[in-house]
Amino acid sequence: QVQLVESGGGLVQPGGSLRLSCAASGIISSINDMGWYRQAPGKQRELVAGITSGGSTNYADSVKGRFTISRDNAKNTVYLQMSSLKPEDTAVYYCKVVSVCCIYWGQGTQVTVSS
């Protein structure tokens, strides 16, 4: 049974930091790309950051220089270090894992940036 377990969301003040984690289990085939998406109320889900199996990364323009994506292949885990958070970063954050055969999504974790 495939599971993506996300953690690390919460409430933080503007300018603060959070680190999201997403641990994948039960995926038999090789994992290729991993990434983080977010969806704010009334908006479409958007890519935040992605990372390939080789470690190449890409970011949404709105988070460049503030967010860092990384992965631990031995643990099938992807991380998102978020710094200098802004109120507009408030959203539900979802991890996405792409294997040879399939695409998997996490259940989402709420990130709220507010004073």
Short mmCIF file of C-alpha atoms in Angstrom, two decimals:
data_model
loop_
_atom_site.label_atom_id
_atom_site.label_comp_id
_atom_site.label_asym_id
_atom_site.label_seq_id
_atom_site.Cartn_x
_atom_site.Cartn_y
_atom_site.Cartn_z
CA GLN A 1 0.00 0.00 0.00
CA VAL A 2 1.45 3.33 -1.09
CA GLN A 3 1.58 6.07 1.50
CA LEU A 4 2.87 9.63 1.36
CA VAL A 5 3.07 11.07 4.86
CA GLU A 6 3.50 14.82 5.06
CA SER A 7 4.49 16.75 8.13
CA GLY A 8 5.80 20.15 9.20
CA GLY A 9 2.95 22.48 8.38
CA GLY A 10 1.50 24.96 10.82
CA LEU A 11 1.04 28.59 11.75
CA VAL A 12 3.99 30.93 11.45
CA GLN A 13 4.47 34.68 11.54
CA PRO A 14 5.57 36.62 8.45
CA GLY A 15 9.31 36.32 8.02
CA GLY A 16 9.38 32.98 9.78
CA SER A 17 10.45 29.55 8.58
CA LEU A 18 8.98 26.07 8.28
CA ARG A 19 10.28 22.77 6.99
CA LEU A 20 7.93 20.35 5.30
CA SER A 21 8.69 16.65 4.93
CA CYS A 22 7.05 13.98 2.80
CA ALA A 23 7.99 10.35 3.32
CA ALA A 24 6.94 7.82 0.70
CA SER A 25 6.46 4.15 1.44
CA GLY A 26 5.12 1.16 -0.41
CA ILE A 27 6.29 2.36 -3.83
CA ILE A 28 7.88 -0.62 -5.56
CA SER A 29 9.11 0.98 -8.77
CA SER A 30 11.90 3.53 -8.89
CA ILE A 31 11.05 7.08 -7.89
CA ASN A 32 11.91 9.74 -10.44
CA ASP A 33 10.74 13.27 -9.78
CA MET A 34 9.50 14.60 -6.45
CA GLY A 35 7.92 17.93 -5.80
CA TRP A 36 5.76 20.26 -3.78
CA TYR A 37 2.59 21.98 -4.93
CA ARG A 38 0.25 24.31 -3.10
CA GLN A 39 -3.34 25.39 -3.35
CA ALA A 40 -4.73 28.52 -1.77
CA PRO A 41 -8.48 29.02 -1.26
CA GLY A 42 -10.16 29.86 -4.54
CA LYS A 43 -7.02 29.24 -6.57
CA GLN A 44 -5.68 26.43 -8.69
CA ARG A 45 -3.01 24.09 -7.44
CA GLU A 46 0.42 25.35 -8.49
CA LEU A 47 3.94 24.00 -8.58
CA VAL A 48 6.14 25.32 -5.81
CA ALA A 49 9.33 23.33 -6.36
CA GLY A 50 10.49 20.13 -8.00
CA ILE A 51 13.56 17.92 -7.82
CA THR A 52 14.68 15.14 -10.14
CA SER A 53 16.29 11.87 -9.14
CA GLY A 54 19.61 13.42 -10.10
CA GLY A 55 19.10 16.42 -7.87
CA SER A 56 18.19 19.08 -10.42
CA THR A 57 15.72 21.57 -9.01
CA ASN A 58 13.21 24.10 -10.28
CA TYR A 59 11.16 26.68 -8.42
CA ALA A 60 8.20 28.92 -8.93
CA ASP A 61 9.35 32.50 -9.40
CA SER A 62 7.41 33.54 -6.31
CA VAL A 63 9.52 31.35 -4.01
CA LYS A 64 12.98 31.56 -5.60
CA GLY A 65 15.59 32.54 -3.06
CA ARG A 66 13.27 31.76 -0.14
CA PHE A 67 12.42 28.05 -0.49
CA THR A 68 14.78 25.10 -0.92
CA ILE A 69 13.76 21.63 -2.00
CA SER A 70 15.87 18.58 -1.22
CA ARG A 71 15.48 14.82 -1.08
CA ASP A 72 16.91 11.80 0.67
CA ASN A 73 16.72 8.94 -1.80
CA ALA A 74 17.60 6.34 0.82
CA LYS A 75 14.55 7.39 2.82
CA ASN A 76 12.28 8.16 -0.16
CA THR A 77 11.69 11.53 1.46
CA VAL A 78 11.42 15.01 0.00
CA TYR A 79 11.79 18.20 2.00
CA LEU A 80 10.83 21.82 1.51
CA GLN A 81 12.66 24.38 3.61
CA MET A 82 10.64 27.58 3.58
CA SER A 83 12.13 30.85 4.83
CA SER A 84 11.09 34.51 4.79
CA LEU A 85 7.50 33.35 4.65
CA LYS A 86 4.84 35.78 3.48
CA PRO A 87 1.07 35.82 4.01
CA GLU A 88 0.64 34.95 0.33
CA ASP A 89 2.42 31.65 0.98
CA THR A 90 -0.63 30.55 2.96
CA ALA A 91 -2.01 27.41 1.34
CA VAL A 92 -2.37 23.67 1.60
CA TYR A 93 0.91 22.13 0.50
CA TYR A 94 0.94 18.78 -1.29
CA CYS A 95 3.86 16.56 -2.13
CA LYS A 96 3.95 14.71 -5.43
CA VAL A 97 5.99 11.63 -6.22
CA VAL A 98 6.47 10.30 -9.74
CA SER A 99 7.64 6.74 -10.14
CA VAL A 100 8.28 4.72 -13.28
CA CYS A 101 4.64 3.74 -13.49
CA CYS A 102 2.61 6.12 -11.44
CA ILE A 103 1.98 9.52 -9.85
CA TYR A 104 1.23 9.80 -6.15
CA TRP A 105 -0.03 12.73 -4.06
CA GLY A 106 0.17 13.40 -0.36
CA GLN A 107 -2.89 14.32 1.68
CA GLY A 108 -1.79 17.92 2.09
CA THR A 109 -0.54 19.96 5.01
CA GLN A 110 -1.77 23.44 5.92
CA VAL A 111 0.69 26.31 6.06
CA THR A 112 -0.67 29.57 7.43
CA VAL A 113 1.44 32.72 7.53
CA SER A 114 -0.16 35.33 9.72
CA SER A 115 0.63 37.71 12.52
#
